[in-house]
Coordinates of C-alpha atoms in Angstrom, one line a residue:
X1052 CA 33.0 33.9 -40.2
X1053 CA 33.5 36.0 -36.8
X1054 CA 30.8 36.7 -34.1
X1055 CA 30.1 39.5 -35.4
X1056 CA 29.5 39.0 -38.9
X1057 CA 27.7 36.2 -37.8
X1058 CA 25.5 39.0 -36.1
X1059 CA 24.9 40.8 -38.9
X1060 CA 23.9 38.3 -41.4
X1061 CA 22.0 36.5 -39.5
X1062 CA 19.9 39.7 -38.6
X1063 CA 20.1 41.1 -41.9
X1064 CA 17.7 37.9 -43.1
X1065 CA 16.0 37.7 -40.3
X1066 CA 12.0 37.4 -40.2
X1067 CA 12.4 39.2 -36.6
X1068 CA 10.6 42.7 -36.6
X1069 CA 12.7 45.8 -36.6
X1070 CA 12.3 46.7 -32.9
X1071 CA 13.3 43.0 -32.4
X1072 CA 16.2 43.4 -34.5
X1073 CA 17.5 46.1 -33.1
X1074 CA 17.6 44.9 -29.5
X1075 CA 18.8 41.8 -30.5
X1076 CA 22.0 43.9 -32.1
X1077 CA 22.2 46.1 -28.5
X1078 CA 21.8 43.0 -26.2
X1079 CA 24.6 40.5 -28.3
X1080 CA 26.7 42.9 -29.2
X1081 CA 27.1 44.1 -25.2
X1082 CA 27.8 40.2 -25.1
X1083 CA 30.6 40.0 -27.9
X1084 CA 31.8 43.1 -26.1
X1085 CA 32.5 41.2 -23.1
X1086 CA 33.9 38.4 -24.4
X1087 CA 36.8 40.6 -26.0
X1088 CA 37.5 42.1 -22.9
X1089 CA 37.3 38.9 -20.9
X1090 CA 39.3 36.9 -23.1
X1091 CA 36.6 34.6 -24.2
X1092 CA 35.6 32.9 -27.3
X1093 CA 31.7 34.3 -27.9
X1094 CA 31.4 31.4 -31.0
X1095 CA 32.7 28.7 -28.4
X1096 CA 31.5 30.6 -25.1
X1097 CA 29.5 27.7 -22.5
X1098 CA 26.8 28.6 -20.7
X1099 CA 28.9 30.0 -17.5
X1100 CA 30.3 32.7 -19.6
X1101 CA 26.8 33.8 -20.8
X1102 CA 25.9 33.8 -16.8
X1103 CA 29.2 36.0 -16.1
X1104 CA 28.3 38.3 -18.6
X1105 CA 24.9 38.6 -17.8
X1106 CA 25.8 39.1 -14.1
X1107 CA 28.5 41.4 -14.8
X1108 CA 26.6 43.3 -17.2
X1109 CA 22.8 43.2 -15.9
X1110 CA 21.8 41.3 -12.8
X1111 CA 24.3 42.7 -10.2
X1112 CA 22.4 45.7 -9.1
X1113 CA 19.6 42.8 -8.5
X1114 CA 21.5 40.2 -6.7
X1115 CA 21.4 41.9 -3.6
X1116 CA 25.2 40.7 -3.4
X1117 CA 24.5 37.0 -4.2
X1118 CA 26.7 35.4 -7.2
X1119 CA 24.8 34.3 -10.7
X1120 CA 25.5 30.9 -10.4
X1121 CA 22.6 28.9 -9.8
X1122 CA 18.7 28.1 -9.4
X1123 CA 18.6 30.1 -6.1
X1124 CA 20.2 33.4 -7.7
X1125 CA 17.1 32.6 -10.1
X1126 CA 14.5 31.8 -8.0
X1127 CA 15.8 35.3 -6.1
X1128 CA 15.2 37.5 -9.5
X1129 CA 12.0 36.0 -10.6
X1130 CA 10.8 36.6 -6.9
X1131 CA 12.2 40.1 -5.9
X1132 CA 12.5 41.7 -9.6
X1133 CA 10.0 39.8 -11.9
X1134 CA 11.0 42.9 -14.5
X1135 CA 14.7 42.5 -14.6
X1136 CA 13.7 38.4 -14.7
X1137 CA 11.8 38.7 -17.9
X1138 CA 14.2 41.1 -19.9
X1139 CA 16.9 38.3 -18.8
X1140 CA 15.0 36.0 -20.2
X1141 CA 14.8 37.9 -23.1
X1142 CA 18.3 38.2 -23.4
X1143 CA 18.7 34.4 -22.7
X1144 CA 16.3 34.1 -26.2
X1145 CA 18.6 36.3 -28.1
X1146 CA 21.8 34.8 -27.1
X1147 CA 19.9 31.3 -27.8
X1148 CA 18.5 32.1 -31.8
X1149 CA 22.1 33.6 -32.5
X1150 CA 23.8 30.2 -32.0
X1151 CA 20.6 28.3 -33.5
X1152 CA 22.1 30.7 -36.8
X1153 CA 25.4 30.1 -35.9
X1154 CA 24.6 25.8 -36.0
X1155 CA 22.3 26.1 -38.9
X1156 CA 25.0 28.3 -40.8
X1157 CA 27.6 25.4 -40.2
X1158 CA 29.8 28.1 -38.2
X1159 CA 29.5 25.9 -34.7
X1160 CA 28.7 22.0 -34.1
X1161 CA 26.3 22.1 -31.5
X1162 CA 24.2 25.1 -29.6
X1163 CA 24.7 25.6 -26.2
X1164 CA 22.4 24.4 -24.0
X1165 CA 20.7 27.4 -22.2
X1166 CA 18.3 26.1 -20.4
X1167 CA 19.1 26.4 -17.1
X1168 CA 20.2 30.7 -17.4
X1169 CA 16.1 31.1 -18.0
X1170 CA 14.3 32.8 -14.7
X1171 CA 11.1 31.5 -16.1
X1172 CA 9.0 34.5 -14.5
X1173 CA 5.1 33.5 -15.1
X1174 CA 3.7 36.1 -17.5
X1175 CA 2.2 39.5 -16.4
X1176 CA -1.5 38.9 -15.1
X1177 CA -4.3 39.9 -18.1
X1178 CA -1.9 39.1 -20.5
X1179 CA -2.8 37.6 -23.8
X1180 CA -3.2 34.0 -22.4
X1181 CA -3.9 32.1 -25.8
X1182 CA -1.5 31.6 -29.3
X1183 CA -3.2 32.3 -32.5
X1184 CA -3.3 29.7 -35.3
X1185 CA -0.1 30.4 -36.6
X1186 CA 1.9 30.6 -33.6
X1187 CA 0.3 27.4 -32.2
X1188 CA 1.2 25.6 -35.8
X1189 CA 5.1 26.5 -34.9
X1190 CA 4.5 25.1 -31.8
X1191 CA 4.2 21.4 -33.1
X1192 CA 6.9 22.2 -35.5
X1193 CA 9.4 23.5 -32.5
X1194 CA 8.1 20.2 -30.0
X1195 CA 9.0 18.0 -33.5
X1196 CA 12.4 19.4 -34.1
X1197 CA 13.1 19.5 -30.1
X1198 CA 15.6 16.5 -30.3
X1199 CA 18.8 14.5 -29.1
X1200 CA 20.6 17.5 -30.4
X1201 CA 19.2 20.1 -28.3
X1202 CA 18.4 18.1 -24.5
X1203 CA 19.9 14.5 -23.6
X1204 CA 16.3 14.3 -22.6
X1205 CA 14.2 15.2 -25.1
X1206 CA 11.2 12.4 -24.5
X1207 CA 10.5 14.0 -21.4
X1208 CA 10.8 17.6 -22.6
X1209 CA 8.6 17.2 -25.5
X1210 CA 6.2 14.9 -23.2
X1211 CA 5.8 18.0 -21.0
X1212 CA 4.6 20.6 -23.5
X1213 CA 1.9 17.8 -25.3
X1214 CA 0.6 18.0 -21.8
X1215 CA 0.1 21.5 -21.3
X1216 CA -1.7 21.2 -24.9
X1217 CA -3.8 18.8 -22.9
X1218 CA -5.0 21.8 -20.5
X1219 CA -2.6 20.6 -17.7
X1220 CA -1.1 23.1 -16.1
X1221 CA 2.5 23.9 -15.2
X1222 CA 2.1 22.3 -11.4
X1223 CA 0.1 19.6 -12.6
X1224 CA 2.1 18.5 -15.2
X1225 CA 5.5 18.6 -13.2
X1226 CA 3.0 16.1 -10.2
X1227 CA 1.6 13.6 -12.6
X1228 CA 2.2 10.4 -10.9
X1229 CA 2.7 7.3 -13.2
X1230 CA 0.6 5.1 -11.1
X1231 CA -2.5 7.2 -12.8
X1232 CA -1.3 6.7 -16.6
X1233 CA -4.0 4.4 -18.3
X1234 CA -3.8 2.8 -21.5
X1235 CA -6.9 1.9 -23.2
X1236 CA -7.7 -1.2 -25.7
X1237 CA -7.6 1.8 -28.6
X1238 CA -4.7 2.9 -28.0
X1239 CA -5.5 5.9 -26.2
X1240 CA -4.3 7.3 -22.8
X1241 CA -6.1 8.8 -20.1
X1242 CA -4.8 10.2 -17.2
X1243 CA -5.5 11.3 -13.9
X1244 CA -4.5 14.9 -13.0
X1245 CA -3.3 15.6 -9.6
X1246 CA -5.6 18.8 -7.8
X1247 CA -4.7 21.2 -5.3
X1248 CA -4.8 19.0 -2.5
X1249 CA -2.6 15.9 -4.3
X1250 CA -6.0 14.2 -4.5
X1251 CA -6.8 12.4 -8.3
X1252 CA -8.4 14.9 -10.1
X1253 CA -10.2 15.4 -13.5
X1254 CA -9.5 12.6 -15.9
X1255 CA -7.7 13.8 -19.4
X1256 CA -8.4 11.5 -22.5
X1257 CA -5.5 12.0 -24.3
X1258 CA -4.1 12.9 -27.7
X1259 CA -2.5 10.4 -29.9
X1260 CA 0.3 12.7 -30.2
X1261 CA 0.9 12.6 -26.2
X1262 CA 0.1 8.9 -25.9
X1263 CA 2.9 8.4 -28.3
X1264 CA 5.4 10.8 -26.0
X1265 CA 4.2 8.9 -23.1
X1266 CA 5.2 5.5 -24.5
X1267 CA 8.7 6.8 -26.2
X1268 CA 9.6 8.2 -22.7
X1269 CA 8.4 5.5 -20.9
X1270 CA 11.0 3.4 -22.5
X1271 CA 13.8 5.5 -21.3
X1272 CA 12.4 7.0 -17.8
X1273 CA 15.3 6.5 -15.0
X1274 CA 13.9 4.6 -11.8
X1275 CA 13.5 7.9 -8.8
X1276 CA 16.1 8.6 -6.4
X1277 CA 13.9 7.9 -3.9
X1278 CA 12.4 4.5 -3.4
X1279 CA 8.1 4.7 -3.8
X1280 CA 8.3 7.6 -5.9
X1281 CA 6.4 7.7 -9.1
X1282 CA 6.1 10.8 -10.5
X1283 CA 6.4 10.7 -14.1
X1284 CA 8.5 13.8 -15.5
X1285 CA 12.3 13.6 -13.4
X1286 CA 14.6 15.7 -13.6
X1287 CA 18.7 14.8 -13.9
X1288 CA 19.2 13.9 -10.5
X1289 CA 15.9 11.6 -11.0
X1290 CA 13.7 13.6 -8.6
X1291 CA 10.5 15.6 -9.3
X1292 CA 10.3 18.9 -10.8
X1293 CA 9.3 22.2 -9.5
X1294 CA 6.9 24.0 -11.2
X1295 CA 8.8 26.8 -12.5
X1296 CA 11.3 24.6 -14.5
X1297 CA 8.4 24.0 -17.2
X1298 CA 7.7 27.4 -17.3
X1299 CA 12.4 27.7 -18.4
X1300 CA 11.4 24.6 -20.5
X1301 CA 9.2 26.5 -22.8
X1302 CA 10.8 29.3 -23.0
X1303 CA 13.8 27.8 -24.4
X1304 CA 11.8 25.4 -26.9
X1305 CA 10.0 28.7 -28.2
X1306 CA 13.3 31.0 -28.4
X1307 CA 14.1 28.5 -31.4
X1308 CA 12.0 30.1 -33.4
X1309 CA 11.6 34.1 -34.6
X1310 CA 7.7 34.1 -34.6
X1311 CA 7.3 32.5 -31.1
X1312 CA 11.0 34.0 -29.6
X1313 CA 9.6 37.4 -30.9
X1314 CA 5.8 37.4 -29.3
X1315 CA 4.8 39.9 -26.5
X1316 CA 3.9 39.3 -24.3
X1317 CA 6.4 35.8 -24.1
X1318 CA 5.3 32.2 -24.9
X1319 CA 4.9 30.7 -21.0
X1320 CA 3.6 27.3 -19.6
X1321 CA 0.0 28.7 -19.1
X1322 CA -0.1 30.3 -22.3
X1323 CA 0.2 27.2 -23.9
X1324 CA -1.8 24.7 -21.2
X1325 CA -4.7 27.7 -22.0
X1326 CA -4.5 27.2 -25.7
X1327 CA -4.8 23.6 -26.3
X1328 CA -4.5 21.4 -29.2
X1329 CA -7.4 22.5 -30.9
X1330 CA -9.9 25.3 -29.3
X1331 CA -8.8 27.9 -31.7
X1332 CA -8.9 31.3 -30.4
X1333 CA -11.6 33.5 -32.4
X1334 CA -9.4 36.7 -33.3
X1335 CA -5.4 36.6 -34.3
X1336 CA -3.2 39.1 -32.3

């Protein structure tokens, strides 16, 4: 099976709405199209071809000269052109559940790893801030499947989104220091949130579900780069995390699957630290 039929199958059965559908057809077939002209395999293509084509094909104009090839060209979109940001990101989702198809239908090995191509632009202020039942439900499924097969560090990752469930929010979670981690005789966790000012905060009793990420990363945390460091979540080059990566976390967990990849307005960090484990919201969208 080519690309392209690939495309059209997977669509075909889809549960992605028509609108959805159709942009997902405009935005991956400009991609197939630039892998024939560019010599490049689209089943095969690694994540610096999708940030050529994306370049080439969208994000010049917005660049202001500067190449695609890294968290400052990034950090330079989501800054200066929060609009062209998000319908990257979009693309980014598209590009991401057509080789989740392509793995699932046998045609590739392993997905690319996409990760680090997402802007991670916070959400548009007075947007809808809370998922309904349903979307929150494929939430725990998506954090459950989120495994050694889609990030070498998959403890962490999931670890991150159980504590936005917790009400954390994006710079909170990327600043929680280990030293304020406390197991209790039940079993339980609570924690110590950092505030504003890096002062301990407001103490979180924890879900069983979190304590149990806690302990399975835990086990495989790396020590910091930098001697009397202890903040929990670390990134590759074991240092701390800026905020906005949680933000490219989520949005890569959620473009896994068509009823979270396909919500307006997008699945972020604070929609999900807003919605919590259990605090239902009243009406579905």
């Amino acid at each position: 099976m080519d690309a392209e039929e690939l495309l059209h199958m997977w669509l075909a059965s889809s549960a992605l709405r028509a609108s959805t559908r159709a942009e997902y057809t405009r935005e991956i077939a400009s991609f197939l199209t630039w892998c024939q002209h560019n010599s490049v395999d689209a089943l095969t293509a690694r994540p610096k071809d999708i940030a050529a084509w994306a370049a080439d094909c969208h994000l010049a104009p917005y660049l202001d000269g500067r190449p695609f090839n890294g968290p400052d060209a990034l950090a330079h979109l989501a800054e200066h052109h929060p609009e062209a940001a998000r319908s990257h990101d979009r693309r980014i989702s598209a590009l991401t559940q057509f080789y989740e198809a392509a793995y699932d239908r046998k045609v590739i090995t392993l997905p690319p790893n996409l990760t680090a191509l997402r802007s991670g632009v916070p959400r548009l202020p007075g947007a809808k801030n809370k998922l309904d039942r349903m979307e929150r439900a494929t939430l725990f499924a998506v954090i459950g499947m989120w495994g050694p097969d889609r990030s070498r560090n998959y403890q962490r990752d999931r670890l991150a989104v159980w504590l936005l469930l917790e009400g954390l929010r994006p710079a909170q979670v990327v600043r929680v220091d280990k030293r304020h981690l406390y197991p209790q005789p039940d079993g339980t966790w609570e924690l110590r949130a950092p505030d504003d000012h890096e002062n301990v905060g407001k103490q979180f009793v924890l879900e069983p579900l979190t304590g149990a990420a806690i302990k399975d990363y835990l086990k495989v945390r790396p020590e910091p780069a930098a001697p009397g460091d202890h903040t929990l979540l670390l990134n590759k080059d074991r240092r701390p995390f800026q905020s906005r990566w949680v933000n490219k976390l989520v949005g890569q967990m959620c473009a896994t699957h068509p009823l979270l990849a396909d919500r307006q307005p997008p699945v972020t960090a604070d929609t999900i630290a807003h919605t919590g484990y259990w605090d239902t919201p009243a009406t579905s969208r």
